[in-house]
PDB file of N, CA and C in Angstrom:
ATOM      1  N   MET A 682       0.995  -1.141  -0.003  1.00 73.00           N
ATOM      2  CA  MET A 682       0.075  -0.021  -0.010  1.00 73.00           C
ATOM      3  C   MET A 682       0.935   1.361  -0.067  1.00 73.00           C
ATOM      4  N   GLY A 683       0.234   2.386  -0.574  1.00 86.00           N
ATOM      5  CA  GLY A 683       1.105   3.496  -0.742  1.00 86.00           C
ATOM      6  C   GLY A 683       0.239   4.743   0.010  1.00 86.00           C
ATOM      7  N   ASP A 684       0.722   5.943  -0.334  1.00 93.00           N
ATOM      8  CA  ASP A 684      -0.021   7.021   0.478  1.00 93.00           C
ATOM      9  C   ASP A 684      -1.317   7.487  -0.303  1.00 93.00           C
ATOM     10  N   VAL A 685      -2.189   7.754   0.729  1.00 96.00           N
ATOM     11  CA  VAL A 685      -3.651   8.381   0.097  1.00 96.00           C
ATOM     12  C   VAL A 685      -3.482   9.800   0.103  1.00 96.00           C
ATOM     13  N   VAL A 686      -3.694  10.294  -1.105  1.00 96.00           N
ATOM     14  CA  VAL A 686      -3.672  11.639  -1.194  1.00 96.00           C
ATOM     15  C   VAL A 686      -5.092  12.290  -1.420  1.00 96.00           C
ATOM     16  N   ILE A 687      -5.025  13.580  -1.131  1.00 97.00           N
ATOM     17  CA  ILE A 687      -6.205  14.403  -1.405  1.00 97.00           C
ATOM     18  C   ILE A 687      -5.707  15.574  -2.360  1.00 97.00           C
ATOM     19  N   VAL A 688      -6.380  15.955  -3.424  1.00 97.00           N
ATOM     20  CA  VAL A 688      -6.029  16.966  -4.300  1.00 97.00           C
ATOM     21  C   VAL A 688      -7.193  17.605  -4.659  1.00 97.00           C
ATOM     22  N   ALA A 689      -6.995  19.143  -4.794  1.00 98.00           N
ATOM     23  CA  ALA A 689      -8.141  20.147  -4.964  1.00 98.00           C
ATOM     24  C   ALA A 689      -7.840  20.793  -6.168  1.00 98.00           C
ATOM     25  N   TYR A 690      -8.609  21.023  -7.253  1.00 98.00           N
ATOM     26  CA  TYR A 690      -8.447  21.626  -8.416  1.00 98.00           C
ATOM     27  C   TYR A 690      -9.513  22.611  -8.604  1.00 98.00           C
ATOM     28  N   ARG A 691      -9.354  23.811  -8.740  1.00 98.00           N
ATOM     29  CA  ARG A 691     -10.110  24.811  -9.101  1.00 98.00           C
ATOM     30  C   ARG A 691     -10.221  25.009 -10.675  1.00 98.00           C
ATOM     31  N   PRO A 692     -11.287  24.757 -11.464  1.00 98.00           N
ATOM     32  CA  PRO A 692     -11.424  24.884 -12.877  1.00 98.00           C
ATOM     33  C   PRO A 692     -11.135  26.286 -13.323  1.00 98.00           C
ATOM     34  N   LYS A 693     -10.512  26.457 -14.346  1.00 98.00           N
ATOM     35  CA  LYS A 693     -10.235  27.726 -14.861  1.00 98.00           C
ATOM     36  C   LYS A 693     -11.676  27.890 -15.688  1.00 98.00           C
ATOM     37  N   PRO A 694     -12.000  29.213 -15.940  1.00 98.00           N
ATOM     38  CA  PRO A 694     -13.139  29.572 -16.297  1.00 98.00           C
ATOM     39  C   PRO A 694     -13.564  28.991 -17.677  1.00 98.00           C
ATOM     40  N   GLY A 695     -14.774  28.253 -17.687  1.00 98.00           N
ATOM     41  CA  GLY A 695     -15.179  27.487 -18.813  1.00 98.00           C
ATOM     42  C   GLY A 695     -14.579  26.143 -19.083  1.00 98.00           C
ATOM     43  N   LYS A 696     -13.519  25.741 -17.904  1.00 98.00           N
ATOM     44  CA  LYS A 696     -12.863  24.283 -18.220  1.00 98.00           C
ATOM     45  C   LYS A 696     -13.585  23.291 -17.275  1.00 98.00           C
ATOM     46  N   GLU A 697     -14.387  23.286 -16.575  1.00 97.00           N
ATOM     47  CA  GLU A 697     -14.937  22.399 -15.749  1.00 97.00           C
ATOM     48  C   GLU A 697     -15.251  21.078 -16.313  1.00 97.00           C
ATOM     49  N   ASP A 698     -15.675  20.954 -17.473  1.00 97.00           N
ATOM     50  CA  ASP A 698     -16.072  19.840 -18.184  1.00 97.00           C
ATOM     51  C   ASP A 698     -14.818  18.976 -18.464  1.00 97.00           C
ATOM     52  N   GLN A 699     -13.619  19.790 -19.118  1.00 98.00           N
ATOM     53  CA  GLN A 699     -12.383  19.189 -19.356  1.00 98.00           C
ATOM     54  C   GLN A 699     -11.700  18.602 -18.102  1.00 98.00           C
ATOM     55  N   LEU A 700     -11.909  19.474 -17.001  1.00 98.00           N
ATOM     56  CA  LEU A 700     -11.148  19.027 -15.890  1.00 98.00           C
ATOM     57  C   LEU A 700     -11.780  17.635 -15.360  1.00 98.00           C
ATOM     58  N   LEU A 701     -13.187  17.742 -15.277  1.00 97.00           N
ATOM     59  CA  LEU A 701     -13.593  16.392 -15.038  1.00 97.00           C
ATOM     60  C   LEU A 701     -13.457  15.276 -15.822  1.00 97.00           C
ATOM     61  N   ALA A 702     -13.352  15.457 -17.079  1.00 97.00           N
ATOM     62  CA  ALA A 702     -12.768  14.288 -18.104  1.00 97.00           C
ATOM     63  C   ALA A 702     -11.433  13.892 -17.617  1.00 97.00           C
ATOM     64  N   LEU A 703     -10.438  14.882 -17.412  1.00 97.00           N
ATOM     65  CA  LEU A 703      -9.111  14.461 -16.894  1.00 97.00           C
ATOM     66  C   LEU A 703      -9.042  13.755 -15.654  1.00 97.00           C
ATOM     67  N   THR A 704      -9.973  14.244 -14.737  1.00 97.00           N
ATOM     68  CA  THR A 704      -9.929  13.634 -13.436  1.00 97.00           C
ATOM     69  C   THR A 704     -10.680  12.101 -13.519  1.00 97.00           C
ATOM     70  N   ARG A 705     -11.564  12.008 -14.336  1.00 97.00           N
ATOM     71  CA  ARG A 705     -11.995  10.648 -14.347  1.00 97.00           C
ATOM     72  C   ARG A 705     -10.918   9.731 -15.066  1.00 97.00           C
ATOM     73  N   ASP A 706     -10.074  10.107 -15.891  1.00 96.00           N
ATOM     74  CA  ASP A 706      -9.101   9.288 -16.533  1.00 96.00           C
ATOM     75  C   ASP A 706      -7.727   9.188 -15.885  1.00 96.00           C
ATOM     76  N   HIS A 707      -7.793  10.073 -14.708  1.00 96.00           N
ATOM     77  CA  HIS A 707      -6.667  10.320 -13.852  1.00 96.00           C
ATOM     78  C   HIS A 707      -6.141   8.983 -13.189  1.00 96.00           C
ATOM     79  N   VAL A 708      -6.870   8.407 -12.564  1.00 97.00           N
ATOM     80  CA  VAL A 708      -6.326   7.261 -11.629  1.00 97.00           C
ATOM     81  C   VAL A 708      -6.232   5.976 -12.870  1.00 97.00           C
ATOM     82  N   PRO A 709      -7.227   5.752 -13.680  1.00 97.00           N
ATOM     83  CA  PRO A 709      -6.999   4.686 -14.665  1.00 97.00           C
ATOM     84  C   PRO A 709      -5.466   4.719 -15.398  1.00 97.00           C
ATOM     85  N   GLU A 710      -5.180   5.803 -15.748  1.00 96.00           N
ATOM     86  CA  GLU A 710      -3.877   6.178 -16.405  1.00 96.00           C
ATOM     87  C   GLU A 710      -2.581   5.937 -15.312  1.00 96.00           C
ATOM     88  N   LEU A 711      -2.959   6.299 -14.105  1.00 97.00           N
ATOM     89  CA  LEU A 711      -1.845   6.161 -13.218  1.00 97.00           C
ATOM     90  C   LEU A 711      -1.731   4.653 -12.940  1.00 97.00           C
ATOM     91  N   ARG A 712      -2.748   3.874 -12.951  1.00 97.00           N
ATOM     92  CA  ARG A 712      -2.655   2.475 -12.704  1.00 97.00           C
ATOM     93  C   ARG A 712      -2.044   1.839 -13.813  1.00 97.00           C
ATOM     94  N   ARG A 713      -2.401   2.228 -15.160  1.00 96.00           N
ATOM     95  CA  ARG A 713      -1.745   1.603 -16.378  1.00 96.00           C
ATOM     96  C   ARG A 713      -0.343   1.816 -16.346  1.00 96.00           C
ATOM     97  N   PHE A 714       0.304   2.938 -15.629  1.00 96.00           N
ATOM     98  CA  PHE A 714       1.792   3.037 -15.534  1.00 96.00           C
ATOM     99  C   PHE A 714       2.235   2.465 -14.223  1.00 96.00           C
ATOM    100  N   GLY A 715       1.258   1.615 -13.460  1.00 96.00           N
ATOM    101  CA  GLY A 715       1.735   1.083 -12.267  1.00 96.00           C
ATOM    102  C   GLY A 715       1.956   1.867 -11.302  1.00 96.00           C
ATOM    103  N   LEU A 716       1.252   3.140 -11.010  1.00 97.00           N
ATOM    104  CA  LEU A 716       1.571   3.871 -10.249  1.00 97.00           C
ATOM    105  C   LEU A 716       0.500   4.308  -9.054  1.00 97.00           C
ATOM    106  N   ALA A 717      -0.794   3.714  -9.244  1.00 97.00           N
ATOM    107  CA  ALA A 717      -1.776   3.705  -8.363  1.00 97.00           C
ATOM    108  C   ALA A 717      -2.380   2.404  -7.996  1.00 97.00           C
ATOM    109  N   THR A 718      -2.856   2.319  -6.875  1.00 97.00           N
ATOM    110  CA  THR A 718      -3.507   1.118  -6.382  1.00 97.00           C
ATOM    111  C   THR A 718      -4.750   0.866  -6.884  1.00 97.00           C
ATOM    112  N   ASP A 719      -5.398  -0.223  -6.651  1.00 96.00           N
ATOM    113  CA  ASP A 719      -6.717  -0.515  -7.193  1.00 96.00           C
ATOM    114  C   ASP A 719      -7.814   0.024  -6.306  1.00 96.00           C
ATOM    115  N   ARG A 720      -7.470   0.678  -5.193  1.00 96.00           N
ATOM    116  CA  ARG A 720      -8.534   1.465  -4.430  1.00 96.00           C
ATOM    117  C   ARG A 720      -9.114   2.412  -5.185  1.00 96.00           C
ATOM    118  N   ALA A 721     -10.669   2.387  -5.133  1.00 96.00           N
ATOM    119  CA  ALA A 721     -11.478   3.273  -6.079  1.00 96.00           C
ATOM    120  C   ALA A 721     -11.340   4.647  -5.541  1.00 96.00           C
ATOM    121  N   PRO A 722     -11.159   5.630  -6.539  1.00 97.00           N
ATOM    122  CA  PRO A 722     -10.895   6.922  -6.202  1.00 97.00           C
ATOM    123  C   PRO A 722     -12.122   7.634  -5.893  1.00 97.00           C
ATOM    124  N   ILE A 723     -12.241   8.759  -5.108  1.00 98.00           N
ATOM    125  CA  ILE A 723     -13.257   9.371  -4.645  1.00 98.00           C
ATOM    126  C   ILE A 723     -13.241  10.678  -5.241  1.00 98.00           C
ATOM    127  N   GLY A 724     -14.408  11.263  -5.839  1.00 98.00           N
ATOM    128  CA  GLY A 724     -14.566  12.655  -6.179  1.00 98.00           C
ATOM    129  C   GLY A 724     -15.420  13.345  -5.647  1.00 98.00           C
ATOM    130  N   MET A 725     -15.306  14.765  -5.501  1.00 98.00           N
ATOM    131  CA  MET A 725     -16.127  15.598  -4.757  1.00 98.00           C
ATOM    132  C   MET A 725     -16.134  16.951  -5.445  1.00 98.00           C
ATOM    133  N   ARG A 726     -17.075  17.861  -4.992  1.00 98.00           N
ATOM    134  CA  ARG A 726     -17.239  19.119  -5.517  1.00 98.00           C
ATOM    135  C   ARG A 726     -17.541  20.020  -4.301  1.00 98.00           C
ATOM    136  N   SER A 727     -16.643  21.027  -4.300  1.00 98.00           N
ATOM    137  CA  SER A 727     -17.046  22.165  -3.110  1.00 98.00           C
ATOM    138  C   SER A 727     -18.131  22.999  -3.410  1.00 98.00           C
ATOM    139  N   LYS A 728     -18.777  23.646  -2.372  1.00 96.00           N
ATOM    140  CA  LYS A 728     -19.529  24.618  -2.863  1.00 96.00           C
ATOM    141  C   LYS A 728     -19.218  25.716  -3.634  1.00 96.00           C
ATOM    142  N   GLN A 729     -17.734  26.108  -3.718  1.00 96.00           N
ATOM    143  CA  GLN A 729     -17.232  27.060  -4.724  1.00 96.00           C
ATOM    144  C   GLN A 729     -17.036  26.248  -6.036  1.00 96.00           C
ATOM    145  N   GLY A 730     -17.370  25.085  -6.253  1.00 97.00           N
ATOM    146  CA  GLY A 730     -16.849  24.504  -7.599  1.00 97.00           C
ATOM    147  C   GLY A 730     -15.472  23.847  -7.733  1.00 97.00           C
ATOM    148  N   VAL A 731     -14.772  23.713  -6.502  1.00 98.00           N
ATOM    149  CA  VAL A 731     -13.463  22.996  -6.561  1.00 98.00           C
ATOM    150  C   VAL A 731     -13.636  21.606  -6.587  1.00 98.00           C
ATOM    151  N   ILE A 732     -12.962  20.872  -7.428  1.00 98.00           N
ATOM    152  CA  ILE A 732     -13.142  19.594  -7.732  1.00 98.00           C
ATOM    153  C   ILE A 732     -12.017  18.827  -6.711  1.00 98.00           C
ATOM    154  N   ILE A 733     -12.343  17.833  -5.930  1.00 98.00           N
ATOM    155  CA  ILE A 733     -11.496  17.356  -5.068  1.00 98.00           C
ATOM    156  C   ILE A 733     -11.252  15.817  -5.326  1.00 98.00           C
ATOM    157  N   GLU A 734     -10.295  15.221  -5.522  1.00 98.00           N
ATOM    158  CA  GLU A 734      -9.883  13.949  -5.804  1.00 98.00           C
ATOM    159  C   GLU A 734      -9.060  13.119  -4.694  1.00 98.00           C
ATOM    160  N   ILE A 735      -9.602  11.961  -4.250  1.00 98.00           N
ATOM    161  CA  ILE A 735      -8.906  11.211  -3.324  1.00 98.00           C
ATOM    162  C   ILE A 735      -8.329   9.719  -4.002  1.00 98.00           C
ATOM    163  N   PHE A 736      -7.051   9.713  -3.981  1.00 97.00           N
ATOM    164  CA  PHE A 736      -6.656   8.349  -4.511  1.00 97.00           C
ATOM    165  C   PHE A 736      -5.471   7.845  -3.933  1.00 97.00           C
ATOM    166  N   GLU A 737      -4.981   6.649  -3.992  1.00 97.00           N
ATOM    167  CA  GLU A 737      -3.915   6.132  -3.415  1.00 97.00           C
ATOM    168  C   GLU A 737      -2.721   5.812  -4.539  1.00 97.00           C
ATOM    169  N   TRP A 738      -1.433   6.332  -4.098  1.00 97.00           N
ATOM    170  CA  TRP A 738      -0.360   5.957  -4.816  1.00 97.00           C
ATOM    171  C   TRP A 738       0.243   4.566  -4.510  1.00 97.00           C
ATOM    172  N   GLN A 739       0.760   3.904  -5.358  1.00 96.00           N
ATOM    173  CA  GLN A 739       1.398   2.666  -5.036  1.00 96.00           C
ATOM    174  C   GLN A 739       2.723   3.082  -4.243  1.00 96.00           C
ATOM    175  N   ASP A 740       3.364   2.223  -3.491  1.00 94.00           N
ATOM    176  CA  ASP A 740       4.636   2.684  -2.757  1.00 94.00           C
ATOM    177  C   ASP A 740       5.578   2.998  -3.581  1.00 94.00           C
ATOM    178  N   GLY A 741       6.309   4.246  -3.464  1.00 90.00           N
ATOM    179  CA  GLY A 741       7.388   4.762  -4.130  1.00 90.00           C
ATOM    180  C   GLY A 741       6.893   5.496  -5.552  1.00 90.00           C
ATOM    181  N   ALA A 742       5.750   5.341  -5.713  1.00 94.00           N
ATOM    182  CA  ALA A 742       5.189   5.885  -7.112  1.00 94.00           C
ATOM    183  C   ALA A 742       5.068   7.476  -7.250  1.00 94.00           C
ATOM    184  N   ILE A 743       4.907   8.169  -6.147  1.00 91.00           N
ATOM    185  CA  ILE A 743       4.998   9.757  -6.287  1.00 91.00           C
ATOM    186  C   ILE A 743       6.265  10.157  -6.855  1.00 91.00           C
ATOM    187  N   GLU A 744       7.419   9.565  -6.309  1.00 91.00           N
ATOM    188  CA  GLU A 744       8.863   9.811  -6.811  1.00 91.00           C
ATOM    189  C   GLU A 744       8.797   9.739  -8.392  1.00 91.00           C
ATOM    190  N   ALA A 745       8.578   8.352  -8.598  1.00 93.00           N
ATOM    191  CA  ALA A 745       8.423   7.856  -9.903  1.00 93.00           C
ATOM    192  C   ALA A 745       7.570   8.604 -10.999  1.00 93.00           C
ATOM    193  N   ALA A 746       6.539   9.080 -10.431  1.00 94.00           N
ATOM    194  CA  ALA A 746       5.637   9.917 -11.383  1.00 94.00           C
ATOM    195  C   ALA A 746       6.284  11.292 -11.828  1.00 94.00           C
ATOM    196  N   HIS A 747       7.126  11.772 -10.906  1.00 93.00           N
ATOM    197  CA  HIS A 747       7.906  13.210 -11.290  1.00 93.00           C
ATOM    198  C   HIS A 747       8.811  13.001 -12.435  1.00 93.00           C
ATOM    199  N   THR A 748       9.258  11.766 -12.932  1.00 95.00           N
ATOM    200  CA  THR A 748      10.091  11.647 -14.039  1.00 95.00           C
ATOM    201  C   THR A 748       9.482  10.868 -15.206  1.00 95.00           C
ATOM    202  N   HIS A 749       8.068  10.463 -14.907  1.00 95.00           N
ATOM    203  CA  HIS A 749       7.463   9.551 -16.187  1.00 95.00           C
ATOM    204  C   HIS A 749       6.866  10.709 -17.014  1.00 95.00           C
ATOM    205  N   PRO A 750       7.327  10.462 -18.297  1.00 96.00           N
ATOM    206  CA  PRO A 750       6.962  11.482 -19.397  1.00 96.00           C
ATOM    207  C   PRO A 750       5.574  11.701 -19.722  1.00 96.00           C
ATOM    208  N   GLU A 751       4.635  10.528 -19.613  1.00 96.00           N
ATOM    209  CA  GLU A 751       3.192  10.506 -19.846  1.00 96.00           C
ATOM    210  C   GLU A 751       2.704  11.171 -18.583  1.00 96.00           C
ATOM    211  N   VAL A 752       2.991  11.066 -17.351  1.00 96.00           N
ATOM    212  CA  VAL A 752       2.402  11.513 -16.292  1.00 96.00           C
ATOM    213  C   VAL A 752       2.791  12.929 -16.379  1.00 96.00           C
ATOM    214  N   LEU A 753       3.810  13.602 -16.768  1.00 96.00           N
ATOM    215  CA  LEU A 753       4.266  14.810 -16.721  1.00 96.00           C
ATOM    216  C   LEU A 753       3.521  15.744 -17.814  1.00 96.00           C
ATOM    217  N   ALA A 754       3.040  14.868 -18.883  1.00 97.00           N
ATOM    218  CA  ALA A 754       2.397  15.439 -19.921  1.00 97.00           C
ATOM    219  C   ALA A 754       0.928  15.698 -19.568  1.00 97.00           C
ATOM    220  N   MET A 755       0.258  14.604 -18.634  1.00 96.00           N
ATOM    221  CA  MET A 755      -0.892  14.623 -18.133  1.00 96.00           C
ATOM    222  C   MET A 755      -0.912  15.667 -17.026  1.00 96.00           C
ATOM    223  N   TRP A 756       0.099  16.051 -16.341  1.00 96.00           N
ATOM    224  CA  TRP A 756      -0.080  17.106 -15.210  1.00 96.00           C
ATOM    225  C   TRP A 756      -0.018  18.628 -16.173  1.00 96.00           C
ATOM    226  N   GLU A 757       0.579  18.646 -17.276  1.00 97.00           N
ATOM    227  CA  GLU A 757       0.521  19.825 -18.052  1.00 97.00           C
ATOM    228  C   GLU A 757      -1.049  20.031 -18.632  1.00 97.00           C
ATOM    229  N   ARG A 758      -1.902  18.919 -18.998  1.00 97.00           N
ATOM    230  CA  ARG A 758      -3.054  18.968 -19.356  1.00 97.00           C
ATOM    231  C   ARG A 758      -3.796  19.731 -18.095  1.00 97.00           C
ATOM    232  N   TYR A 759      -3.664  19.013 -16.839  1.00 98.00           N
ATOM    233  CA  TYR A 759      -4.175  19.703 -15.894  1.00 98.00           C
ATOM    234  C   TYR A 759      -3.968  21.116 -15.531  1.00 98.00           C
ATOM    235  N   GLY A 760      -2.690  21.616 -15.907  1.00 97.00           N
ATOM    236  CA  GLY A 760      -2.408  22.915 -15.698  1.00 97.00           C
ATOM    237  C   GLY A 760      -3.219  23.934 -16.663  1.00 97.00           C
ATOM    238  N   ALA A 761      -3.485  23.588 -17.781  1.00 98.00           N
ATOM    239  CA  ALA A 761      -4.125  24.128 -18.665  1.00 98.00           C
ATOM    240  C   ALA A 761      -5.651  24.445 -18.406  1.00 98.00           C
ATOM    241  N   VAL A 762      -6.241  23.488 -17.485  1.00 98.00           N
ATOM    242  CA  VAL A 762      -7.630  23.627 -17.253  1.00 98.00           C
ATOM    243  C   VAL A 762      -8.079  24.058 -15.689  1.00 98.00           C
ATOM    244  N   CYS A 763      -6.787  24.059 -14.694  1.00 98.00           N
ATOM    245  CA  CYS A 763      -7.061  24.243 -13.431  1.00 98.00           C
ATOM    246  C   CYS A 763      -6.039  24.789 -12.879  1.00 98.00           C
ATOM    247  N   ASP A 764      -6.390  25.163 -11.494  1.00 98.00           N
ATOM    248  CA  ASP A 764      -5.362  25.554 -10.485  1.00 98.00           C
ATOM    249  C   ASP A 764      -5.493  24.877  -9.493  1.00 98.00           C
ATOM    250  N   TYR A 765      -4.288  24.285  -8.892  1.00 97.00           N
ATOM    251  CA  TYR A 765      -4.295  23.579  -7.608  1.00 97.00           C
ATOM    252  C   TYR A 765      -4.545  24.347  -6.362  1.00 97.00           C
ATOM    253  N   VAL A 766      -5.390  23.968  -5.531  1.00 97.00           N
ATOM    254  CA  VAL A 766      -5.889  24.707  -4.225  1.00 97.00           C
ATOM    255  C   VAL A 766      -5.658  23.656  -3.089  1.00 97.00           C
ATOM    256  N   PRO A 767      -4.751  24.525  -2.189  1.00 97.00           N
ATOM    257  CA  PRO A 767      -4.270  23.898  -0.754  1.00 97.00           C
ATOM    258  C   PRO A 767      -5.863  23.655  -0.209  1.00 97.00           C
ATOM    259  N   LEU A 768      -5.892  22.337   0.670  1.00 95.00           N
ATOM    260  CA  LEU A 768      -7.242  22.230   1.201  1.00 95.00           C
ATOM    261  C   LEU A 768      -7.551  23.102   2.091  1.00 95.00           C
ATOM    262  N   HIS A 769      -6.725  23.457   2.783  1.00 95.00           N
ATOM    263  CA  HIS A 769      -6.944  24.702   3.929  1.00 95.00           C
ATOM    264  C   HIS A 769      -7.633  25.787   3.541  1.00 95.00           C
ATOM    265  N   GLU A 770      -7.713  26.103   2.075  1.00 96.00           N
ATOM    266  CA  GLU A 770      -8.256  27.134   1.533  1.00 96.00           C
ATOM    267  C   GLU A 770      -9.697  26.993   1.269  1.00 96.00           C
ATOM    268  N   LEU A 771     -10.112  25.635   1.299  1.00 97.00           N
ATOM    269  CA  LEU A 771     -11.383  25.389   1.038  1.00 97.00           C
ATOM    270  C   LEU A 771     -12.417  25.661   2.442  1.00 97.00           C
ATOM    271  N   PRO A 772     -13.394  26.414   2.261  1.00 96.00           N
ATOM    272  CA  PRO A 772     -14.298  26.820   3.713  1.00 96.00           C
ATOM    273  C   PRO A 772     -14.627  25.678   4.280  1.00 96.00           C
ATOM    274  N   GLU A 773     -15.059  24.640   3.405  1.00 96.00           N
ATOM    275  CA  GLU A 773     -15.485  23.357   4.235  1.00 96.00           C
ATOM    276  C   GLU A 773     -14.284  22.619   5.182  1.00 96.00           C
ATOM    277  N   ALA A 774     -13.380  22.777   4.768  1.00 94.00           N
ATOM    278  CA  ALA A 774     -12.189  22.246   5.349  1.00 94.00           C
ATOM    279  C   ALA A 774     -12.167  22.682   6.989  1.00 94.00           C
ATOM    280  N   ARG A 775     -12.593  23.859   7.095  1.00 94.00           N
ATOM    281  CA  ARG A 775     -12.815  24.456   8.585  1.00 94.00           C
ATOM    282  C   ARG A 775     -13.900  23.696   9.341  1.00 94.00           C
ATOM    283  N   ASP A 776     -14.917  23.010   8.756  1.00 95.00           N
ATOM    284  CA  ASP A 776     -15.744  22.327   9.583  1.00 95.00           C
ATOM    285  C   ASP A 776     -15.402  21.080  10.312  1.00 95.00           C
ATOM    286  N   MET A 777     -15.997  20.818  11.244  1.00 95.00           N
ATOM    287  CA  MET A 777     -15.614  19.505  11.863  1.00 95.00           C
ATOM    288  C   MET A 777     -15.827  18.268  10.952  1.00 95.00           C
ATOM    289  N   PHE A 778     -17.048  18.429  10.156  1.00 96.00           N
ATOM    290  CA  PHE A 778     -17.400  17.209   9.326  1.00 96.00           C
ATOM    291  C   PHE A 778     -17.605  17.908   8.026  1.00 96.00           C
ATOM    292  N   ALA A 779     -16.499  18.058   7.264  1.00 95.00           N
ATOM    293  CA  ALA A 779     -16.524  18.827   6.026  1.00 95.00           C
ATOM    294  C   ALA A 779     -17.330  17.990   4.888  1.00 95.00           C
ATOM    295  N   GLN A 780     -18.312  18.549   4.283  1.00 96.00           N
ATOM    296  CA  GLN A 780     -19.328  17.980   3.487  1.00 96.00           C
ATOM    297  C   GLN A 780     -18.905  18.462   2.037  1.00 96.00           C
ATOM    298  N   PHE A 781     -19.116  17.616   1.114  1.00 97.00           N
ATOM    299  CA  PHE A 781     -18.923  17.710  -0.408  1.00 97.00           C
ATOM    300  C   PHE A 781     -19.760  17.114  -1.113  1.00 97.00           C
ATOM    301  N   GLU A 782     -20.153  17.707  -2.415  1.00 97.00           N
ATOM    302  CA  GLU A 782     -21.179  16.975  -3.315  1.00 97.00           C
ATOM    303  C   GLU A 782     -20.213  15.869  -4.030  1.00 97.00           C
ATOM    304  N   PRO A 783     -20.896  14.612  -4.024  1.00 98.00           N
ATOM    305  CA  PRO A 783     -20.147  13.504  -4.650  1.00 98.00           C
ATOM    306  C   PRO A 783     -20.005  13.763  -6.212  1.00 98.00           C
ATOM    307  N   ILE A 784     -18.866  13.289  -6.769  1.00 97.00           N
ATOM    308  CA  ILE A 784     -18.818  13.152  -8.293  1.00 97.00           C
ATOM    309  C   ILE A 784     -18.320  11.771  -8.627  1.00 97.00           C
ATOM    310  N   GLU A 785     -18.967  11.149  -9.665  1.00 94.00           N
ATOM    311  CA  GLU A 785     -18.595   9.861 -10.103  1.00 94.00           C
ATOM    312  C   GLU A 785     -17.451  10.036 -10.868  1.00 94.00           C
ATOM    313  N   LEU A 786     -16.439   9.188 -10.638  1.00 92.00           N
ATOM    314  CA  LEU A 786     -15.158   9.140 -11.392  1.00 92.00           C
ATOM    315  C   LEU A 786     -15.150   7.901 -12.069  1.00 92.00           C
ATOM    316  N   SER A 787     -16.029   6.953 -12.011  1.00 79.00           N
ATOM    317  CA  SER A 787     -15.782   5.705 -12.927  1.00 79.00           C
ATOM    318  C   SER A 787     -17.010   5.696 -13.762  1.00 79.00           C
TER     319      SER A 787
END
């Protein structure tokens, strides 16, 4: 087992559909490269429209991803459609029980 990560993406104006498509393909692509586990990813949306993804890396995969050309290209596509948001900037993160709208990723 690896590390479970939570990442938040703020879609750029008019880019939410492209961001959702990328996010739906994200973990299957990482699995294809041997970088993500079989644990089902979870997708959510904040009240401000930020897309949140939770998934699990394989052991050692985070470092490998930073040198994998196809992963780097995927991250460039993400950069074109969203900005990354630290979780603490989401108002929901201040709540004892943070609640988000579910998004189907499969």
